[in-house]
Coordinates of C-alpha atoms in Angstrom, one line a residue:
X1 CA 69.1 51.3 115.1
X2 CA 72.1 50.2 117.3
X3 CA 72.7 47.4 115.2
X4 CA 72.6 49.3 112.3
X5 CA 75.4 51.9 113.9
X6 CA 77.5 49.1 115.0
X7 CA 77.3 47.5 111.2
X8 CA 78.5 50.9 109.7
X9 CA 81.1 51.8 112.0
X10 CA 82.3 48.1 111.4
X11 CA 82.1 47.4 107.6
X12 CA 81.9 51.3 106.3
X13 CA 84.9 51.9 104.2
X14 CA 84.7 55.2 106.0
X15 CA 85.8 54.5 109.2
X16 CA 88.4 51.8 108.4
X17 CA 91.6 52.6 110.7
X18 CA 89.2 54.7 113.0
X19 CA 89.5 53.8 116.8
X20 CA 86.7 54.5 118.8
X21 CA 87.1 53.7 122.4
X22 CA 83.2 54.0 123.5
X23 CA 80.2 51.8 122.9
X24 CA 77.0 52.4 120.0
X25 CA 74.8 52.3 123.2
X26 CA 77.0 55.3 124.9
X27 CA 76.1 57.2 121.6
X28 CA 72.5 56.6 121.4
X29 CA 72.0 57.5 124.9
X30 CA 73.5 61.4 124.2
X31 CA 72.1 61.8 121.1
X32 CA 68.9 62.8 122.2
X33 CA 65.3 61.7 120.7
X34 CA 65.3 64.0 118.2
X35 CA 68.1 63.6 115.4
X36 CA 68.5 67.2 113.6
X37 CA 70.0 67.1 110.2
X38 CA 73.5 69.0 109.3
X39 CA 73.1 69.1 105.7
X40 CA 75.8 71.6 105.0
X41 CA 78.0 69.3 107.3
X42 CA 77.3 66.3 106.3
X43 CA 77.7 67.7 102.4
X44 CA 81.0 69.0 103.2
X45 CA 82.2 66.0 105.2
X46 CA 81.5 63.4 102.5
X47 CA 82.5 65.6 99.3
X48 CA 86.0 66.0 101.4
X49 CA 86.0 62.3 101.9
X50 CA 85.4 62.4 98.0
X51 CA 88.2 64.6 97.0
X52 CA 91.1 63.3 99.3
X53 CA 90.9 60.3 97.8
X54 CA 90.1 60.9 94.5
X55 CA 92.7 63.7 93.8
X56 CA 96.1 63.2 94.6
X57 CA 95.5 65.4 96.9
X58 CA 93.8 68.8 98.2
X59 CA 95.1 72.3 98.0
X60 CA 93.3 75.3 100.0
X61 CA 94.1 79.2 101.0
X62 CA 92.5 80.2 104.1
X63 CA 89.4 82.9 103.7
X64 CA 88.5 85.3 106.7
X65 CA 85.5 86.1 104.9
X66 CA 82.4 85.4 102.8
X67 CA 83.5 87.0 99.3
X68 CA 87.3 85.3 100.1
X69 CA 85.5 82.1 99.8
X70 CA 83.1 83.0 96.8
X71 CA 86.2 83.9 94.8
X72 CA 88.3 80.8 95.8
X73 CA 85.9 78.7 94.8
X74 CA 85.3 80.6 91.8
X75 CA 88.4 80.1 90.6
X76 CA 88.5 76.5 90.9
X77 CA 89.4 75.5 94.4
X78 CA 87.4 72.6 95.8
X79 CA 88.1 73.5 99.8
X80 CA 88.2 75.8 102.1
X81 CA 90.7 76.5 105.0
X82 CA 89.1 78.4 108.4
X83 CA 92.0 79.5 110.2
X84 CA 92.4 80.1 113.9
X85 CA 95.2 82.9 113.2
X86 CA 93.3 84.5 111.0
X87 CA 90.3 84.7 113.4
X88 CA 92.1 86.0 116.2
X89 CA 93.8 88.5 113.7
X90 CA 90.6 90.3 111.8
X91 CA 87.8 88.4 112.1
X92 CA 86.4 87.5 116.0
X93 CA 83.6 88.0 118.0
X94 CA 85.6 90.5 120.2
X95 CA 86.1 92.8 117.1
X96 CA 89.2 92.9 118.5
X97 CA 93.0 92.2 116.7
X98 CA 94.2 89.3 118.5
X99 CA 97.5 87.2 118.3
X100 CA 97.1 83.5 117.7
X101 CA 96.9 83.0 121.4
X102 CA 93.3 81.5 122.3
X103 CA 92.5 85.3 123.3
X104 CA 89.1 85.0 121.1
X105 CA 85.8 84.2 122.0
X106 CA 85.6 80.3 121.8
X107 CA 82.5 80.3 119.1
X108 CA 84.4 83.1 117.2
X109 CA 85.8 80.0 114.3
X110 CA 81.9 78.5 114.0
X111 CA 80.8 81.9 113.5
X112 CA 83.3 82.7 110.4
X113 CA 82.6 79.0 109.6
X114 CA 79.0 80.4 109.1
X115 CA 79.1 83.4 107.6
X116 CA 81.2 81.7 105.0
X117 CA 78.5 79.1 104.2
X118 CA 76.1 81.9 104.2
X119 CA 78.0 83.6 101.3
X120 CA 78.4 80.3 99.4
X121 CA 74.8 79.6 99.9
X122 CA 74.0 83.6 98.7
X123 CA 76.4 82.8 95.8
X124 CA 74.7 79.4 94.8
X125 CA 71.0 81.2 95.1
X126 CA 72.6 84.0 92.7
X127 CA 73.6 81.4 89.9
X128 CA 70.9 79.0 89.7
X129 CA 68.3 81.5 89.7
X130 CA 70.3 82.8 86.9
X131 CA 70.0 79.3 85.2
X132 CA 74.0 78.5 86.0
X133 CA 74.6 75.4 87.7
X134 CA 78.1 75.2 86.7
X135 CA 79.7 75.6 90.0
X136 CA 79.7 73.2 93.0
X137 CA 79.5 76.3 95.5
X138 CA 79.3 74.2 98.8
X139 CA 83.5 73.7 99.2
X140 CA 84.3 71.5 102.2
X141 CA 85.2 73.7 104.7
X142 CA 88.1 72.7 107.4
X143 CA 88.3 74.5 110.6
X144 CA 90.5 75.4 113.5
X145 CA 89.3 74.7 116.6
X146 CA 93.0 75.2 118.1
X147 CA 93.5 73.4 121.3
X148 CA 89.7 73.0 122.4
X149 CA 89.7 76.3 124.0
X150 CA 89.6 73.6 127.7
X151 CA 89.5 70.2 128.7
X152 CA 87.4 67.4 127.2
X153 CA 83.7 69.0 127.9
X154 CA 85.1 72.3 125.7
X155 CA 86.0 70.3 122.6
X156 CA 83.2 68.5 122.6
X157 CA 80.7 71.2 122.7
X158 CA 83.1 73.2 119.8
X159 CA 83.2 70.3 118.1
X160 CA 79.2 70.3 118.0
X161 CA 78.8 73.9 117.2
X162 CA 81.7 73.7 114.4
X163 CA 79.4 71.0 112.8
X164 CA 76.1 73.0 113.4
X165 CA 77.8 75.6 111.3
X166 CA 78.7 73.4 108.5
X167 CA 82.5 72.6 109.1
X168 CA 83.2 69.5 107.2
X169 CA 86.8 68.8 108.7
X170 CA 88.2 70.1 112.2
X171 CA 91.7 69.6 114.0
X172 CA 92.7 69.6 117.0
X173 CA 96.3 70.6 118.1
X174 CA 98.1 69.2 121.3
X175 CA 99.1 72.5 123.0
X176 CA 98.0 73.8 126.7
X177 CA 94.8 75.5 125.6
X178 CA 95.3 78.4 128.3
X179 CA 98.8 78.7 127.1
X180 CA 98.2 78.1 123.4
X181 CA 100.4 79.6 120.4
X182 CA 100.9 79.8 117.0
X183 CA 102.8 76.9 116.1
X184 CA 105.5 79.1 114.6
X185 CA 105.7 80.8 117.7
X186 CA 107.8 80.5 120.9
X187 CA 106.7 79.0 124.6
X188 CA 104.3 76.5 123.3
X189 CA 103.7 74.1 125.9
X190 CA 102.3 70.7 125.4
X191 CA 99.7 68.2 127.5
X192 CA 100.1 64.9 127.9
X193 CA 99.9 62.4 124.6
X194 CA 96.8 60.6 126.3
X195 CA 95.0 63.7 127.1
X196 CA 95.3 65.0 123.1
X197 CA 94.0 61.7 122.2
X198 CA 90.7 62.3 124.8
X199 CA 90.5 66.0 122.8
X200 CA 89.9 63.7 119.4
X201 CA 88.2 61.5 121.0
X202 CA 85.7 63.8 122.2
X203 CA 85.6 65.4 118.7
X204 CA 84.6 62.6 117.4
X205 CA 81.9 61.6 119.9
X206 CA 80.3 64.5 119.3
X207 CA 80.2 63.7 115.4
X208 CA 79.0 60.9 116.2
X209 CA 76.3 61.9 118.6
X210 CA 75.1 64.4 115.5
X211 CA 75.5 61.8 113.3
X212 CA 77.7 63.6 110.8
X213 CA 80.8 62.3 108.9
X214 CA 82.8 64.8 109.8
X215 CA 86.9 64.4 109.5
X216 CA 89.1 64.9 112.7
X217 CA 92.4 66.6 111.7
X218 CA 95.1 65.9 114.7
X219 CA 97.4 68.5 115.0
X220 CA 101.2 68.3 116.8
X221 CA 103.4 70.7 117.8
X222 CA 105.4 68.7 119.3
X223 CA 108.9 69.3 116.4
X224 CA 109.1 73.2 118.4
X225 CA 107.6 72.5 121.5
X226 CA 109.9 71.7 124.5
X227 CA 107.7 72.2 127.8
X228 CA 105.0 69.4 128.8
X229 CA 102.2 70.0 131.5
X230 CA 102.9 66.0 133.2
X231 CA 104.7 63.2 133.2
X232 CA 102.4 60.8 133.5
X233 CA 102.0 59.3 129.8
X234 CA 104.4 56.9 129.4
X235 CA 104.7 57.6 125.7
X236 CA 106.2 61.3 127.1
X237 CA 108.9 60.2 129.1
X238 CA 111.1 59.6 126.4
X239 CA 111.7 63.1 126.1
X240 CA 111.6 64.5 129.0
X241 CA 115.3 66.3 130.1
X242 CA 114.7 66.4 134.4
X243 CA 114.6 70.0 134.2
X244 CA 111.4 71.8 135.5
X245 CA 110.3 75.8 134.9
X246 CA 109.4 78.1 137.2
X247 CA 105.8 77.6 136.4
X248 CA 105.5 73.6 136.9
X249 CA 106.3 72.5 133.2
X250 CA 108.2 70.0 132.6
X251 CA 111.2 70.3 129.9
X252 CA 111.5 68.5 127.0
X253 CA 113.4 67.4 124.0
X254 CA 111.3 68.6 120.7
X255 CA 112.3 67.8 117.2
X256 CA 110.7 65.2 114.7
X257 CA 111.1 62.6 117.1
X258 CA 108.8 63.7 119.2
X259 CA 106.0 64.9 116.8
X260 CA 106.4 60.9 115.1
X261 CA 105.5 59.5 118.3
X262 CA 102.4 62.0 119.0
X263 CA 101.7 61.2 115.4
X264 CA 101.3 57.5 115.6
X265 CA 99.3 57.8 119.1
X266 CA 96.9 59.7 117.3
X267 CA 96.5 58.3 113.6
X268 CA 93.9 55.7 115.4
X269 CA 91.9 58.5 116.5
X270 CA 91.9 60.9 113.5
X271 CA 91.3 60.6 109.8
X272 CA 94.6 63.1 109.2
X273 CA 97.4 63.8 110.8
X274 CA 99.5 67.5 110.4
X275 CA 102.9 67.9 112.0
X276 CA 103.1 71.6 112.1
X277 CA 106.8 72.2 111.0
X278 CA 109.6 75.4 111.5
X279 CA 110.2 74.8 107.9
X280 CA 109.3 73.7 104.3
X281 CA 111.8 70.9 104.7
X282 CA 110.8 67.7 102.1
X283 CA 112.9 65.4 103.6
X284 CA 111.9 66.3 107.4
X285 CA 108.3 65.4 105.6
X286 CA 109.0 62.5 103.9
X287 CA 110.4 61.5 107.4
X288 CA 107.4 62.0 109.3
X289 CA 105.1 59.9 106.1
X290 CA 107.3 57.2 106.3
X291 CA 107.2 56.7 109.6
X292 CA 103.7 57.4 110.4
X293 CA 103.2 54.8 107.0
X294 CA 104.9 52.0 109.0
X295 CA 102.1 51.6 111.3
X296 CA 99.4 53.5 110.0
X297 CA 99.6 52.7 105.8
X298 CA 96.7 54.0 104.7
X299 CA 96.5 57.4 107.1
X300 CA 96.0 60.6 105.5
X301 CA 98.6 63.5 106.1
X302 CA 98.2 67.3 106.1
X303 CA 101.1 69.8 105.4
X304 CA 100.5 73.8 106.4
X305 CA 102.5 75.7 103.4
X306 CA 102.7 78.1 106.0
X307 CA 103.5 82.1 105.0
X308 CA 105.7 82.4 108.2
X309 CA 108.3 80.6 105.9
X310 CA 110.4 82.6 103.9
X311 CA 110.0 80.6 100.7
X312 CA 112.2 81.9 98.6
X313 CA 115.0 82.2 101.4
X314 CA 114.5 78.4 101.9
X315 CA 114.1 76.7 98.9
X316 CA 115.1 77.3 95.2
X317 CA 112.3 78.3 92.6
X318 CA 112.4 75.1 90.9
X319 CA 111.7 73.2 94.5
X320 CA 109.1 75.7 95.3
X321 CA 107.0 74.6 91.9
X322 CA 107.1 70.9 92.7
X323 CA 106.8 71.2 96.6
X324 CA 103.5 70.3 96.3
X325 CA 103.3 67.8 94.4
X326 CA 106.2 65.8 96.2
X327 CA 104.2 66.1 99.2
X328 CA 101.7 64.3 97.3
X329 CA 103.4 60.7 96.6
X330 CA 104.0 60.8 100.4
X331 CA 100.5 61.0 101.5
X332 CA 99.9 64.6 102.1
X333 CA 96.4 64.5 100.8
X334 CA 95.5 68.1 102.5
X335 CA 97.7 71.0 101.9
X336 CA 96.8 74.3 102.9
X337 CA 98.0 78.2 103.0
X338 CA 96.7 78.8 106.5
X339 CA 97.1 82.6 106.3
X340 CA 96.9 83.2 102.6
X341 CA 93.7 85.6 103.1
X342 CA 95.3 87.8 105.4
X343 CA 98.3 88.3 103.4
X344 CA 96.1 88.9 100.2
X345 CA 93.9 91.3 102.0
X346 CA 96.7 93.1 103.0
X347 CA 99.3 93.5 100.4
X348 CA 96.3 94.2 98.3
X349 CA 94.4 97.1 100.3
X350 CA 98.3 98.5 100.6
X351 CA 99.1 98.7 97.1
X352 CA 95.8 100.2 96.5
X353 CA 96.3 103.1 98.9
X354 CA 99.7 103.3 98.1
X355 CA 98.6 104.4 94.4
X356 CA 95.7 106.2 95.4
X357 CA 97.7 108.4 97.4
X358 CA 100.1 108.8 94.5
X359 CA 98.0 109.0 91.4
X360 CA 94.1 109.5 93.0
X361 CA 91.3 107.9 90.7
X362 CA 94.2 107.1 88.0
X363 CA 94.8 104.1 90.6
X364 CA 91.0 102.8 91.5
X365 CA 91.0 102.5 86.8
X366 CA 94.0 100.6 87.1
X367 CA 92.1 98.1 89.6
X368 CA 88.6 98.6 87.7
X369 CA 90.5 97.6 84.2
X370 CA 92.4 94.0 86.2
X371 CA 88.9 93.6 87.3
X372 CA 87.4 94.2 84.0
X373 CA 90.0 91.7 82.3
X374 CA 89.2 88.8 85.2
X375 CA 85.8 89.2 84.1
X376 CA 86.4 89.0 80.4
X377 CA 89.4 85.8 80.9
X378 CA 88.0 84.4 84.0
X379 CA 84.7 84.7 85.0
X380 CA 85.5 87.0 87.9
X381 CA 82.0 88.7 88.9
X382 CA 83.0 90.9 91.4
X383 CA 83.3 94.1 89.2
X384 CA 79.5 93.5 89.2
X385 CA 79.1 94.3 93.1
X386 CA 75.2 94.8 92.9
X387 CA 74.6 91.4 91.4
X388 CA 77.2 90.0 93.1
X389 CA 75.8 90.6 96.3
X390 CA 72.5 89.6 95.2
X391 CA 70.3 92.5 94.0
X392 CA 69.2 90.8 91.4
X393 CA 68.4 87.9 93.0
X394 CA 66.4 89.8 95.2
X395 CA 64.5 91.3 92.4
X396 CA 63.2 88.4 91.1
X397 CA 62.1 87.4 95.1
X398 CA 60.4 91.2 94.6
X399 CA 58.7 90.1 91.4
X400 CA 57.4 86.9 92.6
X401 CA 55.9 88.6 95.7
X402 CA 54.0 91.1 93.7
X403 CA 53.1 88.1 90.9
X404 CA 55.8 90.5 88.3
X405 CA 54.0 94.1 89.0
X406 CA 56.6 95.6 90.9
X407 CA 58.1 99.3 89.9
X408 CA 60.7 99.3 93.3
X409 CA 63.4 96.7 91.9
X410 CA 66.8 97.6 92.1
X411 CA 69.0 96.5 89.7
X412 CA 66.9 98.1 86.3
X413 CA 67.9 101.8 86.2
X414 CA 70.9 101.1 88.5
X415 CA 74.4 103.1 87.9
X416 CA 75.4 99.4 87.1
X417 CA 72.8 98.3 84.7
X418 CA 73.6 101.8 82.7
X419 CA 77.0 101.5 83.3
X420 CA 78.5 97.7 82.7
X421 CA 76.0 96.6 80.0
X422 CA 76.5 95.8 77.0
X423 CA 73.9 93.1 75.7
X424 CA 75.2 89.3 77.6
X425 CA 76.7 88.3 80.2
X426 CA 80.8 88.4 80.7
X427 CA 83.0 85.3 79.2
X428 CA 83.2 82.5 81.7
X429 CA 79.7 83.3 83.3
X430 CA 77.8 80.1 81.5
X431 CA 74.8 81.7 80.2
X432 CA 73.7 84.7 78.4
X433 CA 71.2 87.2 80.8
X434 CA 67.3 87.6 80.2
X435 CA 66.9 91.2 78.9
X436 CA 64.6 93.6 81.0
X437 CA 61.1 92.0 81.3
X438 CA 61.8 88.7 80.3
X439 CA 59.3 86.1 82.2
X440 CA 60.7 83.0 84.3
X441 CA 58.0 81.2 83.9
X442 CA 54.4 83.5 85.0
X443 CA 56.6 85.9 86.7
X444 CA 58.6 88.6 84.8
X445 CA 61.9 89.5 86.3
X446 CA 64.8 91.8 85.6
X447 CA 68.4 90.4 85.5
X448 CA 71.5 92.2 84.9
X449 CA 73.4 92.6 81.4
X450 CA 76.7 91.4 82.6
X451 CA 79.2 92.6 79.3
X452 CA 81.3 95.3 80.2
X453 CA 81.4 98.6 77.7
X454 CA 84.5 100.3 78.5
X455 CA 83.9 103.0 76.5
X456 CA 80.7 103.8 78.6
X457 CA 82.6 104.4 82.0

């Protein structure tokens, strides 16, 4: 088994350009005797591999929850972003609203990392029971596990427990974790170059010890940042200014400079690297590829189209259409909307009340009929929230219990069954439904008529 370790991390395509500065034989000793499988991981880990570099590259919003997910990948994205912000904002184990400051619980990111599988997987059970297989439901999902919430021992156990709950990418940022900010915020304060690089190197040991693929994302916010914990690491002391705080830290120069030499210490160590930036600056990007590129050809970037930019304030419409794609032919294979869920979620719950409060129920049919011509254009199921949610599904679990005899299912005789039926299922669902009754295979079961009748409601 060591051998055949050794063999892969040396002639997999996989880990070409991957440093790793510990022995097979340290890895076989931690795993343990018992190797327990991550399928969901794993899954994500290698479709992601897939993806980044068969596409020319990756674009993903960042969900906070479940149904966020279900509709992104609904509509056609192939990944997921889990952000730290977003976390600390609305969705952490503290049920508390947090600033992006490492205030959450530590286990608060794998939690949202499962709930969201546990939607997709709800979502996949829904279709293929339905007889559509259409959709790949499982999206890679990439996950913030800020600055390791402590030292070495902390990233390595989040790093485990982001992979237990199905992660298929993580990163890994180089900020003080008891000090840690959003990168678009003030007073960041970095650690040392080498001890970031012992952060992925952790992460990546404790992939390995699961024996999961899973991509390492390094993270530097080293362009804002301009106080340093030490000045030990060599690599550092270009920057440094002599100046000290009243707190210890050490002053620094930031600026691209900077976040190029983080950058290149860590490409060994991580399968992407993300400069998080104060702008959406294409040339301060095509900077940071090219020189990243000199050393490290063949390394993977990451670009945060971030909402703290003011888009339109920075860059003309026409700029703002082929951003993207620019970033592209430099090597940004991963670009992500970190907070795009939280700004959805808002704006739209806002606008909602705002007419509610103005025009009452008039308001709620003006969001009913969007939702109703999603459905019909799109495939949006929502509108449906029984069977979204899995009624139906549930049903047929009823039936098959009671080998097709129950009377206590759900969905048949529902408001929603009565209401939004009209004989098949909406445009873009993939398959007409069973009527009432119909048997899969011994068992009768009752699945929902999906068409919309507006002039029922």
């Amino acid at each position: 088994m060591n051998s055949h370790l050794g063999m892969d991390w040396a002639s997999n395509p996989r880990w070409a350009g991957v440093t790793r500065p510990y022995a097979v034989h340290d890895v076989e000793r931690l795993r343990g005797s018992m190797h327990i499988e991550c399928t969901l991981a794993r899954h994500g880990a290698e479709r992601l591999w897939q993806l980044l570099h068969g596409e020319s590259h990756v674009a993903a919003l960042g969900a906070m929850t479940g149904n966020q997910a279900i509709q992104q990948v609904k509509a056609g994205l192939q990944a997921i972003y889990v952000s730290g912000w977003q976390v600390a904002a609305d969705a952490n184990d503290a049920g508390q609203m947090y600033p992006d400051q490492s205030l959450y619980p530590a286990d608060s990111v794998p939690n949202l990392v499962r709930r969201i599988n546990q939607a997709l997987t709800r979502a996949d059970q829904i279709h293929h029971a339905e007889g559509k297989n259409g959709v790949e439901w499982f999206a890679p999902l990439v996950a913030d596990a800020e600055a390791g919430f402590g030292g070495n021992l902390n990233a390595f156990e989040l790093m485990k427990a982001m992979i237990e709950a199905g992660a298929a990418c993580v990163h890994f940022e180089d900020q003080l974790s008891s000090a840690k900010k959003c990168g678009h915020l003030g007073g960041k304060v970095l650690v040392p170059t080498a001890e970031a690089i012992q952060k992925l190197v952790a992460a990546r040991l404790a992939a390995d010890c699961l024996g999961v693929p899973t991509l390492i994302m390094a993270r530097t916010d080293a362009q804002s940042a301009y106080l340093l914990t030490s000045d030990t690491d060599p690599r550092d002391r270009d920057f440094l200014t002599g100046n000290r705080t009243a707190e210890g830290f050490f002053c620094i120069r930031g600026g691209l400079d900077s976040a190029i030499a983080r950058g290149i210490a860590y490409a060994p160590y991580a399968d992407l690297i993300w400069c998080e930036t104060s702008e959406p600056n294409l040339e301060e990007a095509r900077r940071f590829a090219d020189a990243i590129h000199v050393q490290h050809p063949d390394k993977m970037l990451a670009y945060n189209c971030s909402p703290s930019f003011n888009w339109k304030k920075k860059l003309d419409d026409a700029t703002i259409a082929r951003f993207q794609t620019e970033l592209a032919t430099m090597g940004y294979k991963f670009q992500f909307i970190t907070l795009a869920g939280f700004h959805a979620l808002n704006l739209s719950m806002f606008e909602l009340a705002r007419g509610y409060k103005a025009s009452g129920m008039s308001a709620y049919s003006r969001l009913q009929e969007k939702e109703f011509g999603s459905a019909e254009l799109y495939g949006y199921e929502a509108v449906k929230h029984q069977r979204f949610v899995g009624t139906g599904y549930f049903d047929m679990v009823t039936q098959v219990i009671a080998s097709g005899s129950s009377s206590t299912t759900a969905l048949a005789g529902s408001t929603e069954a009565e209401q939004f039926a009209a004989g098949k299922s909406p445009a873009g669902s993939g398959s007409e439904a069973k009527p009432h009754g119909e048997r899969h295979g011994s068992v009768p079961i009752v699945l929902p008529e999906m068409e919309r009748t507006r002039a029922r409601l």
